[in-house]
Amino acid sequence: MPNAGTGNGLAKSLLDAAGEMYSILNATFAVIRGHKRALDVTTVLQGETKFFSILMLTWGLIADIDIESEKYRWMGRTRLDFYSFLRIMKLRKYHGHIEFVPAPGYELYGEPMKDGAICMGTDDVSEKGQNCVAEVLQGSYQGPSVCFEKSDWRFLEGPFVTISLMNVPWMGEDAMPTPEAKFSDGFLDLVMIKDCPKSALLSILLKLKDGSHIKSPYVMYLKVKAFKLVPGNRVGDPTKGGIVDVDGEVVARGEGIDLCGQEGDLMAYGPPIQLTVDKGLATVFSPR
């Protein structure tokens, strides 16, 4: 169980679930004791590019704050609060499109798709009749082989202020975007904001500390089994895109994004990015 980095939502989530304080000492003792628990693993796919995530995917406001605040790293963790205020004052919205298979109990979110998306693991999950059983190469895990032939796919159109998909409750030491997230339930917790006054948005970010932000009428919160993101450019500034952030790292960025010389993104910005969950695939050290 790692305990490094700006936030380390995994360590915080594991310790908090056991009622223990988030600290290097408690994390070290958890490893020494050797207790373990299962953890879902998310496959992130775009075309033939594939990698795995255990924490989160964000796009929009939260991703912008997480990544662009690096220019103020000399401020320590205060940079996140400082840059949050700046981004709210100059709020961005992004065009885009999402599709998802809701978990049981969340079927009323979004709009039903006319042509049901039936498979993950292809470039176009809406295309019918394709064989979506992924080939698993010997000695190399390729992600789950999954089909959603009879699934109820839903969709939502932007603009969006922010979208986050979380595998665990905590994103960092003092930010809990998805308080109902479980370690190995086979679902991702999706929290999104499509539109929101700046004053209410500031209140929502402050309430991330205890998870009470999900009670806001401007926040949509649900669980999904599969997800597709088609990120678009900024509203009012079509020459600039956004940032797709996975586990705290940039995996795709739009035009006009300067990140102090960072280059070599794993994925392109614009084409669909697909996510599926492999239930309990990983094993991590846990306090108990």
Short mmCIF file of N, CA, C and O in Angstrom, two decimals, residues 56-159:
data_model
loop_
_atom_site.label_atom_id
_atom_site.label_comp_id
_atom_site.label_asym_id
_atom_site.label_seq_id
_atom_site.Cartn_x
_atom_site.Cartn_y
_atom_site.Cartn_z
N MET A 56 -8.65 6.49 -10.08
CA MET A 56 -9.64 7.43 -10.60
C MET A 56 -9.35 7.80 -12.04
O MET A 56 -8.24 7.65 -12.55
N LEU A 57 -10.38 8.34 -12.70
CA LEU A 57 -10.26 9.10 -13.94
C LEU A 57 -11.05 10.38 -13.75
O LEU A 57 -12.20 10.33 -13.30
N THR A 58 -10.44 11.51 -14.07
CA THR A 58 -11.14 12.79 -13.97
C THR A 58 -10.95 13.59 -15.25
O THR A 58 -9.94 13.46 -15.95
N TRP A 59 -11.93 14.44 -15.54
CA TRP A 59 -11.89 15.33 -16.69
C TRP A 59 -12.70 16.56 -16.34
O TRP A 59 -13.75 16.47 -15.68
N GLY A 60 -12.22 17.73 -16.74
CA GLY A 60 -12.91 18.96 -16.40
C GLY A 60 -12.26 19.64 -15.21
O GLY A 60 -11.02 19.61 -15.04
N LEU A 61 -13.06 20.23 -14.36
CA LEU A 61 -12.56 21.07 -13.27
C LEU A 61 -11.56 20.36 -12.37
O LEU A 61 -10.48 20.89 -12.07
N ILE A 62 -11.89 19.15 -11.89
CA ILE A 62 -11.02 18.46 -10.94
C ILE A 62 -9.69 18.10 -11.58
O ILE A 62 -8.62 18.25 -10.97
N ALA A 63 -9.72 17.64 -12.83
CA ALA A 63 -8.47 17.33 -13.53
C ALA A 63 -7.64 18.59 -13.74
O ALA A 63 -6.41 18.57 -13.57
N ASP A 64 -8.29 19.69 -14.11
CA ASP A 64 -7.56 20.94 -14.31
C ASP A 64 -6.86 21.38 -13.03
O ASP A 64 -5.70 21.81 -13.05
N ILE A 65 -7.57 21.28 -11.91
CA ILE A 65 -6.98 21.67 -10.62
C ILE A 65 -5.81 20.76 -10.27
O ILE A 65 -4.73 21.22 -9.86
N ASP A 66 -6.02 19.47 -10.41
CA ASP A 66 -5.00 18.49 -10.03
C ASP A 66 -3.72 18.67 -10.83
O ASP A 66 -2.61 18.67 -10.28
N ILE A 67 -3.84 18.84 -12.14
CA ILE A 67 -2.67 18.87 -13.02
C ILE A 67 -2.09 20.28 -13.18
O ILE A 67 -0.88 20.48 -13.04
N GLU A 68 -2.93 21.26 -13.44
CA GLU A 68 -2.42 22.60 -13.72
C GLU A 68 -1.87 23.30 -12.49
O GLU A 68 -1.06 24.23 -12.60
N SER A 69 -2.29 22.87 -11.29
CA SER A 69 -1.76 23.48 -10.07
C SER A 69 -0.30 23.12 -9.82
O SER A 69 0.34 23.68 -8.93
N GLU A 70 0.24 22.18 -10.62
CA GLU A 70 1.64 21.80 -10.46
C GLU A 70 2.58 22.99 -10.62
O GLU A 70 3.68 23.01 -10.05
N LYS A 71 2.16 24.00 -11.38
CA LYS A 71 3.01 25.19 -11.56
C LYS A 71 3.20 25.95 -10.25
O LYS A 71 4.12 26.77 -10.14
N TYR A 72 2.34 25.67 -9.27
CA TYR A 72 2.45 26.32 -7.96
C TYR A 72 2.91 25.32 -6.88
O TYR A 72 2.59 25.48 -5.71
N ARG A 73 3.65 24.32 -7.29
CA ARG A 73 4.04 23.26 -6.36
C ARG A 73 4.84 23.79 -5.17
O ARG A 73 4.84 23.19 -4.09
N TRP A 74 5.51 24.91 -5.34
CA TRP A 74 6.28 25.52 -4.24
C TRP A 74 5.38 25.91 -3.07
O TRP A 74 5.85 26.10 -1.94
N MET A 75 4.07 25.98 -3.30
CA MET A 75 3.13 26.33 -2.24
C MET A 75 2.74 25.13 -1.39
O MET A 75 2.02 25.29 -0.39
N GLY A 76 3.19 23.93 -1.77
CA GLY A 76 2.76 22.74 -1.05
C GLY A 76 1.32 22.41 -1.38
O GLY A 76 0.81 22.75 -2.45
N ARG A 77 0.61 21.76 -0.44
CA ARG A 77 -0.78 21.37 -0.69
C ARG A 77 -1.71 22.57 -0.80
O ARG A 77 -2.81 22.47 -1.34
N THR A 78 -1.26 23.72 -0.32
CA THR A 78 -2.08 24.93 -0.42
C THR A 78 -2.36 25.28 -1.87
O THR A 78 -3.35 25.96 -2.18
N ARG A 79 -1.49 24.83 -2.78
CA ARG A 79 -1.68 25.14 -4.20
C ARG A 79 -3.02 24.64 -4.72
O ARG A 79 -3.61 25.26 -5.62
N LEU A 80 -3.52 23.53 -4.18
CA LEU A 80 -4.79 22.97 -4.63
C LEU A 80 -5.95 23.90 -4.28
O LEU A 80 -6.83 24.15 -5.10
N ASP A 81 -5.94 24.44 -3.05
CA ASP A 81 -6.99 25.38 -2.65
C ASP A 81 -6.88 26.67 -3.45
O ASP A 81 -7.90 27.23 -3.90
N PHE A 82 -5.66 27.15 -3.63
CA PHE A 82 -5.43 28.39 -4.37
C PHE A 82 -5.90 28.26 -5.81
O PHE A 82 -6.64 29.12 -6.32
N TYR A 83 -5.52 27.15 -6.46
CA TYR A 83 -5.88 27.00 -7.86
C TYR A 83 -7.36 26.67 -8.04
O TYR A 83 -7.96 27.01 -9.06
N SER A 84 -7.97 26.03 -7.04
CA SER A 84 -9.41 25.79 -7.08
C SER A 84 -10.16 27.11 -7.16
O SER A 84 -11.11 27.27 -7.94
N PHE A 85 -9.72 28.07 -6.34
CA PHE A 85 -10.35 29.39 -6.34
C PHE A 85 -10.18 30.07 -7.70
O PHE A 85 -11.14 30.64 -8.26
N LEU A 86 -8.97 29.98 -8.27
CA LEU A 86 -8.74 30.60 -9.57
C LEU A 86 -9.63 29.98 -10.66
O LEU A 86 -10.19 30.68 -11.48
N ARG A 87 -9.74 28.65 -10.63
CA ARG A 87 -10.52 27.97 -11.68
C ARG A 87 -12.01 28.25 -11.53
O ARG A 87 -12.73 28.27 -12.53
N ILE A 88 -12.49 28.42 -10.33
CA ILE A 88 -13.90 28.75 -10.15
C ILE A 88 -14.18 30.16 -10.65
O ILE A 88 -15.19 30.42 -11.31
N MET A 89 -13.27 31.09 -10.36
CA MET A 89 -13.46 32.48 -10.81
C MET A 89 -13.46 32.56 -12.34
O MET A 89 -14.17 33.37 -12.93
N LYS A 90 -12.65 31.73 -12.99
CA LYS A 90 -12.60 31.68 -14.45
C LYS A 90 -13.06 30.28 -14.88
O LYS A 90 -12.30 29.52 -15.47
N LEU A 91 -14.29 30.00 -14.60
CA LEU A 91 -14.83 28.65 -14.76
C LEU A 91 -14.87 28.22 -16.23
O LEU A 91 -15.31 28.96 -17.11
N ARG A 92 -14.40 27.00 -16.45
CA ARG A 92 -14.45 26.40 -17.78
C ARG A 92 -15.55 25.35 -17.83
O ARG A 92 -15.78 24.63 -16.86
N LYS A 93 -16.18 25.24 -18.98
CA LYS A 93 -17.09 24.14 -19.27
C LYS A 93 -16.62 23.48 -20.55
O LYS A 93 -16.04 24.15 -21.42
N TYR A 94 -16.89 22.19 -20.66
CA TYR A 94 -16.40 21.44 -21.80
C TYR A 94 -17.54 20.72 -22.52
O TYR A 94 -18.38 20.09 -21.88
N HIS A 95 -17.51 20.83 -23.84
CA HIS A 95 -18.39 20.00 -24.65
C HIS A 95 -17.94 18.55 -24.50
O HIS A 95 -16.76 18.28 -24.26
N GLY A 96 -18.87 17.63 -24.66
CA GLY A 96 -18.49 16.23 -24.59
C GLY A 96 -19.71 15.34 -24.56
O GLY A 96 -20.87 15.80 -24.61
N HIS A 97 -19.45 14.05 -24.46
CA HIS A 97 -20.50 13.04 -24.52
C HIS A 97 -20.05 11.86 -23.68
O HIS A 97 -18.88 11.45 -23.74
N ILE A 98 -20.94 11.29 -22.89
CA ILE A 98 -20.61 10.10 -22.11
C ILE A 98 -21.69 9.04 -22.31
O ILE A 98 -22.86 9.35 -22.57
N GLU A 99 -21.28 7.78 -22.24
CA GLU A 99 -22.18 6.65 -22.27
C GLU A 99 -21.82 5.73 -21.11
O GLU A 99 -20.64 5.63 -20.75
N PHE A 100 -22.81 5.04 -20.54
CA PHE A 100 -22.52 4.20 -19.39
C PHE A 100 -23.58 3.13 -19.21
O PHE A 100 -24.73 3.28 -19.65
N VAL A 101 -23.17 2.05 -18.56
CA VAL A 101 -24.09 1.01 -18.12
C VAL A 101 -24.28 1.20 -16.62
O VAL A 101 -23.36 0.98 -15.84
N PRO A 102 -25.45 1.64 -16.18
CA PRO A 102 -25.65 1.92 -14.76
C PRO A 102 -25.72 0.64 -13.94
O PRO A 102 -26.17 -0.41 -14.42
N ALA A 103 -25.26 0.73 -12.70
CA ALA A 103 -25.41 -0.37 -11.76
C ALA A 103 -26.88 -0.49 -11.36
O ALA A 103 -27.67 0.45 -11.53
N PRO A 104 -27.31 -1.63 -10.83
CA PRO A 104 -28.69 -1.78 -10.37
C PRO A 104 -29.07 -0.66 -9.39
O PRO A 104 -28.33 -0.34 -8.47
N GLY A 105 -30.23 -0.07 -9.62
CA GLY A 105 -30.70 1.01 -8.78
C GLY A 105 -30.43 2.39 -9.36
O GLY A 105 -30.91 3.40 -8.83
N TYR A 106 -29.65 2.46 -10.44
CA TYR A 106 -29.29 3.74 -11.03
C TYR A 106 -29.73 3.83 -12.49
O TYR A 106 -29.21 4.63 -13.27
N GLU A 107 -30.72 3.04 -12.85
CA GLU A 107 -31.14 2.94 -14.25
C GLU A 107 -31.84 4.18 -14.79
O GLU A 107 -31.99 4.32 -16.01
N LEU A 108 -32.26 5.10 -13.93
CA LEU A 108 -33.00 6.26 -14.39
C LEU A 108 -32.11 7.45 -14.73
O LEU A 108 -32.60 8.48 -15.20
N TYR A 109 -30.81 7.31 -14.50
CA TYR A 109 -29.89 8.40 -14.83
C TYR A 109 -29.59 8.41 -16.32
O TYR A 109 -29.45 7.36 -16.95
N GLY A 110 -29.49 9.61 -16.89
CA GLY A 110 -29.17 9.71 -18.31
C GLY A 110 -30.36 9.39 -19.19
O GLY A 110 -31.49 9.17 -18.74
N GLU A 111 -30.08 9.34 -20.49
CA GLU A 111 -31.10 9.05 -21.50
C GLU A 111 -30.80 7.70 -22.14
O GLU A 111 -29.64 7.35 -22.36
N PRO A 112 -31.85 6.92 -22.46
CA PRO A 112 -31.60 5.62 -23.09
C PRO A 112 -31.05 5.78 -24.49
O PRO A 112 -31.43 6.69 -25.23
N MET A 113 -30.14 4.89 -24.86
CA MET A 113 -29.57 4.92 -26.20
C MET A 113 -30.47 4.15 -27.15
O MET A 113 -30.96 3.07 -26.82
N LYS A 114 -30.69 4.71 -28.34
CA LYS A 114 -31.55 4.05 -29.32
C LYS A 114 -30.92 2.75 -29.82
O LYS A 114 -31.59 1.73 -29.95
N ASP A 115 -29.63 2.82 -30.10
CA ASP A 115 -28.89 1.62 -30.50
C ASP A 115 -28.00 1.23 -29.34
O ASP A 115 -26.95 1.83 -29.14
N GLY A 116 -28.45 0.28 -28.56
CA GLY A 116 -27.76 -0.06 -27.33
C GLY A 116 -26.32 -0.44 -27.54
O GLY A 116 -26.00 -1.25 -28.40
N ALA A 117 -25.42 0.17 -26.78
CA ALA A 117 -24.01 -0.20 -26.83
C ALA A 117 -23.86 -1.54 -26.15
O ALA A 117 -24.26 -1.70 -25.01
N ILE A 118 -23.30 -2.52 -26.83
CA ILE A 118 -23.33 -3.87 -26.30
C ILE A 118 -21.98 -4.42 -25.87
O ILE A 118 -21.94 -5.41 -25.16
N CYS A 119 -20.88 -3.81 -26.31
CA CYS A 119 -19.58 -4.40 -26.01
C CYS A 119 -18.57 -3.35 -25.60
O CYS A 119 -18.64 -2.21 -26.02
N MET A 120 -17.62 -3.77 -24.78
CA MET A 120 -16.44 -2.96 -24.51
C MET A 120 -15.24 -3.75 -25.03
O MET A 120 -15.23 -4.97 -25.03
N GLY A 121 -14.24 -2.99 -25.45
CA GLY A 121 -13.06 -3.65 -26.00
C GLY A 121 -12.94 -3.48 -27.49
O GLY A 121 -12.10 -4.07 -28.14
N THR A 122 -13.85 -2.63 -28.08
CA THR A 122 -13.76 -2.29 -29.50
C THR A 122 -13.69 -0.78 -29.61
O THR A 122 -14.01 -0.06 -28.68
N ASP A 123 -13.29 -0.28 -30.77
CA ASP A 123 -13.19 1.16 -30.96
C ASP A 123 -14.54 1.85 -30.84
O ASP A 123 -14.64 2.96 -30.39
N ASP A 124 -15.61 1.15 -31.24
CA ASP A 124 -16.95 1.73 -31.18
C ASP A 124 -17.84 0.78 -30.41
O ASP A 124 -18.29 -0.23 -30.91
N VAL A 125 -18.12 1.11 -29.14
CA VAL A 125 -18.90 0.21 -28.32
C VAL A 125 -20.37 0.23 -28.70
O VAL A 125 -21.15 -0.55 -28.17
N SER A 126 -20.79 1.11 -29.59
CA SER A 126 -22.17 1.14 -30.02
C SER A 126 -22.42 0.25 -31.23
O SER A 126 -23.55 0.09 -31.65
N GLU A 127 -21.39 -0.27 -31.83
CA GLU A 127 -21.55 -1.07 -33.03
C GLU A 127 -22.02 -2.47 -32.68
O GLU A 127 -21.47 -3.12 -31.80
N LYS A 128 -23.04 -2.95 -33.40
CA LYS A 128 -23.63 -4.24 -33.10
C LYS A 128 -22.92 -5.38 -33.82
O LYS A 128 -22.31 -5.19 -34.87
N GLY A 129 -23.05 -6.55 -33.24
CA GLY A 129 -22.65 -7.76 -33.92
C GLY A 129 -21.17 -8.06 -33.90
O GLY A 129 -20.73 -8.99 -34.56
N GLN A 130 -20.36 -7.30 -33.14
CA GLN A 130 -18.94 -7.57 -33.12
C GLN A 130 -18.61 -8.58 -32.03
O GLN A 130 -19.25 -8.65 -30.99
N ASN A 131 -17.58 -9.35 -32.27
CA ASN A 131 -17.08 -10.28 -31.26
C ASN A 131 -16.19 -9.52 -30.31
O ASN A 131 -15.12 -9.06 -30.69
N CYS A 132 -16.63 -9.34 -29.06
CA CYS A 132 -15.89 -8.49 -28.14
C CYS A 132 -15.12 -9.30 -27.11
O CYS A 132 -14.77 -8.78 -26.05
N VAL A 133 -14.88 -10.55 -27.35
CA VAL A 133 -14.09 -11.35 -26.42
C VAL A 133 -12.62 -11.03 -26.65
O VAL A 133 -12.07 -11.32 -27.70
N ALA A 134 -11.99 -10.39 -25.67
CA ALA A 134 -10.60 -9.98 -25.81
C ALA A 134 -9.67 -11.18 -25.78
O ALA A 134 -9.89 -12.14 -25.06
N GLU A 135 -8.63 -11.12 -26.60
CA GLU A 135 -7.63 -12.17 -26.59
C GLU A 135 -6.68 -11.95 -25.42
O GLU A 135 -6.17 -10.86 -25.22
N VAL A 136 -6.46 -12.98 -24.65
CA VAL A 136 -5.54 -12.89 -23.53
C VAL A 136 -4.24 -13.58 -23.93
O VAL A 136 -4.20 -14.79 -24.11
N LEU A 137 -3.21 -12.81 -24.13
CA LEU A 137 -1.94 -13.37 -24.55
C LEU A 137 -1.29 -14.11 -23.39
O LEU A 137 -1.40 -13.70 -22.24
N GLN A 138 -0.63 -15.16 -23.69
CA GLN A 138 0.00 -15.98 -22.67
C GLN A 138 1.02 -15.15 -21.90
O GLN A 138 1.89 -14.51 -22.46
N GLY A 139 0.89 -15.17 -20.58
CA GLY A 139 1.82 -14.47 -19.71
C GLY A 139 1.57 -12.97 -19.61
O GLY A 139 2.37 -12.27 -19.01
N SER A 140 0.49 -12.46 -20.19
CA SER A 140 0.22 -11.02 -20.15
C SER A 140 -1.27 -10.79 -19.97
O SER A 140 -2.06 -11.16 -20.82
N TYR A 141 -1.64 -10.16 -18.87
CA TYR A 141 -3.05 -9.86 -18.62
C TYR A 141 -3.51 -8.74 -19.54
O TYR A 141 -2.88 -7.68 -19.63
N GLN A 142 -4.62 -8.95 -20.23
CA GLN A 142 -5.11 -8.01 -21.23
C GLN A 142 -6.39 -7.29 -20.82
O GLN A 142 -6.99 -6.60 -21.62
N GLY A 143 -6.81 -7.45 -19.56
CA GLY A 143 -8.05 -6.84 -19.13
C GLY A 143 -9.21 -7.80 -19.25
O GLY A 143 -9.10 -8.88 -19.83
N PRO A 144 -10.37 -7.45 -18.69
CA PRO A 144 -11.51 -8.36 -18.69
C PRO A 144 -12.10 -8.55 -20.08
O PRO A 144 -12.10 -7.64 -20.91
N SER A 145 -12.59 -9.75 -20.35
CA SER A 145 -13.34 -10.03 -21.58
C SER A 145 -14.82 -9.90 -21.23
O SER A 145 -15.36 -10.77 -20.55
N VAL A 146 -15.44 -8.83 -21.65
CA VAL A 146 -16.80 -8.55 -21.21
C VAL A 146 -17.68 -8.12 -22.37
O VAL A 146 -17.24 -7.45 -23.30
N CYS A 147 -18.93 -8.56 -22.31
CA CYS A 147 -19.96 -8.11 -23.26
C CYS A 147 -21.17 -7.62 -22.47
O CYS A 147 -21.45 -8.11 -21.39
N PHE A 148 -21.85 -6.65 -23.02
CA PHE A 148 -23.04 -6.11 -22.38
C PHE A 148 -24.20 -6.19 -23.37
O PHE A 148 -24.88 -5.20 -23.67
N GLU A 149 -24.42 -7.39 -23.90
CA GLU A 149 -25.38 -7.58 -24.98
C GLU A 149 -26.80 -7.16 -24.59
O GLU A 149 -27.54 -6.62 -25.39
N LYS A 150 -27.16 -7.40 -23.33
CA LYS A 150 -28.52 -7.08 -22.89
C LYS A 150 -28.52 -5.92 -21.90
O LYS A 150 -29.49 -5.73 -21.17
N SER A 151 -27.46 -5.16 -21.88
CA SER A 151 -27.35 -4.07 -20.91
C SER A 151 -28.10 -2.83 -21.37
O SER A 151 -28.30 -2.60 -22.56
N ASP A 152 -28.52 -2.05 -20.40
CA ASP A 152 -29.25 -0.81 -20.64
C ASP A 152 -28.25 0.34 -20.68
O ASP A 152 -27.91 0.93 -19.66
N TRP A 153 -27.73 0.63 -21.88
CA TRP A 153 -26.79 1.74 -22.02
C TRP A 153 -27.54 3.06 -21.98
O TRP A 153 -28.60 3.22 -22.56
N ARG A 154 -26.96 4.03 -21.29
CA ARG A 154 -27.52 5.37 -21.16
C ARG A 154 -26.48 6.38 -21.64
O ARG A 154 -25.29 6.06 -21.75
N PHE A 155 -26.91 7.61 -21.92
CA PHE A 155 -25.95 8.62 -22.35
C PHE A 155 -26.33 9.99 -21.80
O PHE A 155 -27.49 10.24 -21.43
N LEU A 156 -25.36 10.88 -21.76
CA LEU A 156 -25.57 12.28 -21.40
C LEU A 156 -24.70 13.14 -22.31
O LEU A 156 -23.55 12.80 -22.59
N GLU A 157 -25.24 14.25 -22.76
CA GLU A 157 -24.50 15.21 -23.56
C GLU A 157 -24.06 16.37 -22.68
O GLU A 157 -24.74 16.74 -21.73
N GLY A 158 -22.89 16.97 -23.02
CA GLY A 158 -22.40 18.12 -22.31
C GLY A 158 -23.19 19.38 -22.69
O GLY A 158 -24.21 19.30 -23.36
N PRO A 159 -22.70 20.53 -22.28
CA PRO A 159 -21.41 20.75 -21.63
C PRO A 159 -21.36 20.21 -20.20
O PRO A 159 -22.38 20.07 -19.53
#
